[in-house]
mmCIF file of C-alpha atoms in Angstrom:
data_model
loop_
_atom_site.group_PDB
_atom_site.id
_atom_site.type_symbol
_atom_site.label_atom_id
_atom_site.label_comp_id
_atom_site.label_asym_id
_atom_site.label_seq_id
_atom_site.Cartn_x
_atom_site.Cartn_y
_atom_site.Cartn_z
ATOM 1 C CA MET S 1 -43.006 -26.230 8.605
ATOM 2 C CA MET S 2 -41.093 -23.056 8.337
ATOM 3 C CA ASP S 3 -39.421 -23.383 11.741
ATOM 4 C CA TRP S 4 -35.846 -23.332 10.344
ATOM 5 C CA GLY S 5 -35.844 -19.909 8.599
ATOM 6 C CA GLY S 6 -38.023 -20.264 5.508
ATOM 7 C CA MET S 7 -36.177 -21.943 2.682
ATOM 8 C CA GLY S 8 -33.283 -23.275 4.764
ATOM 9 C CA PHE S 9 -30.609 -21.109 2.987
ATOM 10 C CA GLY S 10 -30.983 -17.976 5.048
ATOM 11 C CA TRP S 11 -27.840 -18.697 6.990
ATOM 12 C CA PHE S 12 -25.845 -19.049 3.733
ATOM 13 C CA PHE S 13 -26.961 -15.719 2.298
ATOM 14 C CA GLY S 14 -26.329 -13.957 5.614
ATOM 15 C CA LEU S 15 -22.818 -15.347 5.787
ATOM 16 C CA LEU S 16 -22.282 -14.323 2.090
ATOM 17 C CA ASN S 17 -23.479 -10.783 2.801
ATOM 18 C CA MET S 18 -21.202 -10.549 5.866
ATOM 19 C CA LEU S 19 -18.225 -11.795 3.823
ATOM 20 C CA LEU S 20 -18.958 -9.266 1.081
ATOM 21 C CA VAL S 21 -19.139 -6.381 3.579
ATOM 22 C CA LEU S 22 -15.858 -7.502 5.237
ATOM 23 C CA ALA S 23 -14.191 -7.731 1.835
ATOM 24 C CA LEU S 24 -15.322 -4.182 0.900
ATOM 25 C CA LEU S 25 -14.061 -2.864 4.241
ATOM 26 C CA GLY S 26 -10.713 -4.629 3.769
ATOM 27 C CA LEU S 27 -10.445 -3.141 0.238
ATOM 28 C CA LEU S 28 -11.247 0.338 1.567
ATOM 29 C CA LEU S 29 -8.639 -0.056 4.334
ATOM 30 C CA TYR S 30 -5.996 -1.281 1.838
ATOM 31 C CA LEU S 31 -6.688 1.606 -0.575
ATOM 32 C CA GLY S 32 -6.662 4.125 2.214
ATOM 33 C CA LEU S 33 -3.302 2.877 3.543
ATOM 34 C CA ARG S 34 -1.767 2.950 0.045
ATOM 35 C CA ALA S 35 -2.950 6.563 -0.417
ATOM 36 C CA TRP S 36 -1.657 7.556 2.979
ATOM 37 C CA GLU S 37 1.807 6.039 2.220
ATOM 38 C CA ARG S 38 1.879 7.775 -1.199
ATOM 39 C CA GLY S 39 1.038 11.128 0.307
ATOM 40 C CA SER S 40 3.733 10.931 3.098
ATOM 41 C CA GLY S 41 5.740 13.646 1.432
ATOM 42 C CA GLU S 42 8.816 11.610 0.943
ATOM 43 C CA PRO S 43 9.837 11.777 -2.736
ATOM 44 C CA LYS S 44 10.459 8.598 -4.586
ATOM 45 C CA LYS S 45 14.071 7.874 -5.450
ATOM 46 C CA ASP S 46 14.900 7.767 -9.132
ATOM 47 C CA THR S 47 16.777 4.478 -9.370
ATOM 48 C CA ALA S 48 18.363 5.337 -12.756
ATOM 49 C CA LEU S 49 19.906 8.486 -11.276
ATOM 50 C CA GLU S 50 20.916 6.629 -8.139
ATOM 51 C CA ALA S 51 22.717 3.991 -10.330
ATOM 52 C CA LEU S 52 24.404 6.732 -12.252
ATOM 53 C CA ARG S 53 25.664 8.421 -9.089
ATOM 54 C CA LEU S 54 27.051 5.085 -7.780
ATOM 55 C CA ARG S 55 28.886 4.468 -11.038
ATOM 56 C CA TYR S 56 30.368 7.994 -10.977
ATOM 57 C CA ALA S 57 31.347 7.541 -7.313
ATOM 58 C CA ARG S 58 33.101 4.212 -8.106
ATOM 59 C CA GLY S 59 35.097 5.942 -10.851
ATOM 60 C CA GLU S 60 33.472 4.102 -13.691
ATOM 61 C CA LEU S 61 32.440 7.360 -15.385
ATOM 62 C CA ASP S 62 34.360 10.532 -15.916
ATOM 63 C CA GLU S 63 32.765 13.896 -14.992
ATOM 64 C CA GLU S 64 31.830 14.813 -18.553
ATOM 65 C CA THR S 65 30.064 11.561 -19.158
ATOM 66 C CA TYR S 66 28.360 11.693 -15.850
ATOM 67 C CA LYS S 67 26.942 15.230 -16.362
ATOM 68 C CA GLY S 68 25.743 14.344 -19.867
ATOM 69 C CA LEU S 69 24.029 11.222 -18.724
ATOM 70 C CA ARG S 70 22.461 12.988 -15.721
ATOM 71 C CA LYS S 71 21.154 15.797 -18.040
ATOM 72 C CA GLU S 72 19.561 13.162 -20.279
ATOM 73 C CA LEU S 73 17.974 11.359 -17.437
ATOM 74 C CA GLU S 74 16.585 14.515 -15.843
ATOM 75 C CA LYS S 75 15.256 15.729 -19.187
ATOM 76 C CA GLY S 76 13.613 12.389 -19.897
ATOM 77 C CA GLY S 77 11.211 12.925 -16.934
ATOM 78 C CA GLU S 78 9.785 16.048 -18.510
ATOM 79 C CA ALA S 79 8.744 14.499 -21.826
#
């Protein structure tokens, strides 16, 4: 009496395999999109430098302090 596909769990393992393949394809698509976005050529903004520029523009810092802090932040990226 093997009319229903052998042990009866063939449909379950087939579904499991299909879900596994779909999950792998989804993962590859996700990783590919992330790599594509990262390689778009647009440099990432440095939020610390941006905050420093805003403080200087608002007049919270004098020019000497601004230049000193900017130099420290730019030097910190090379360490």
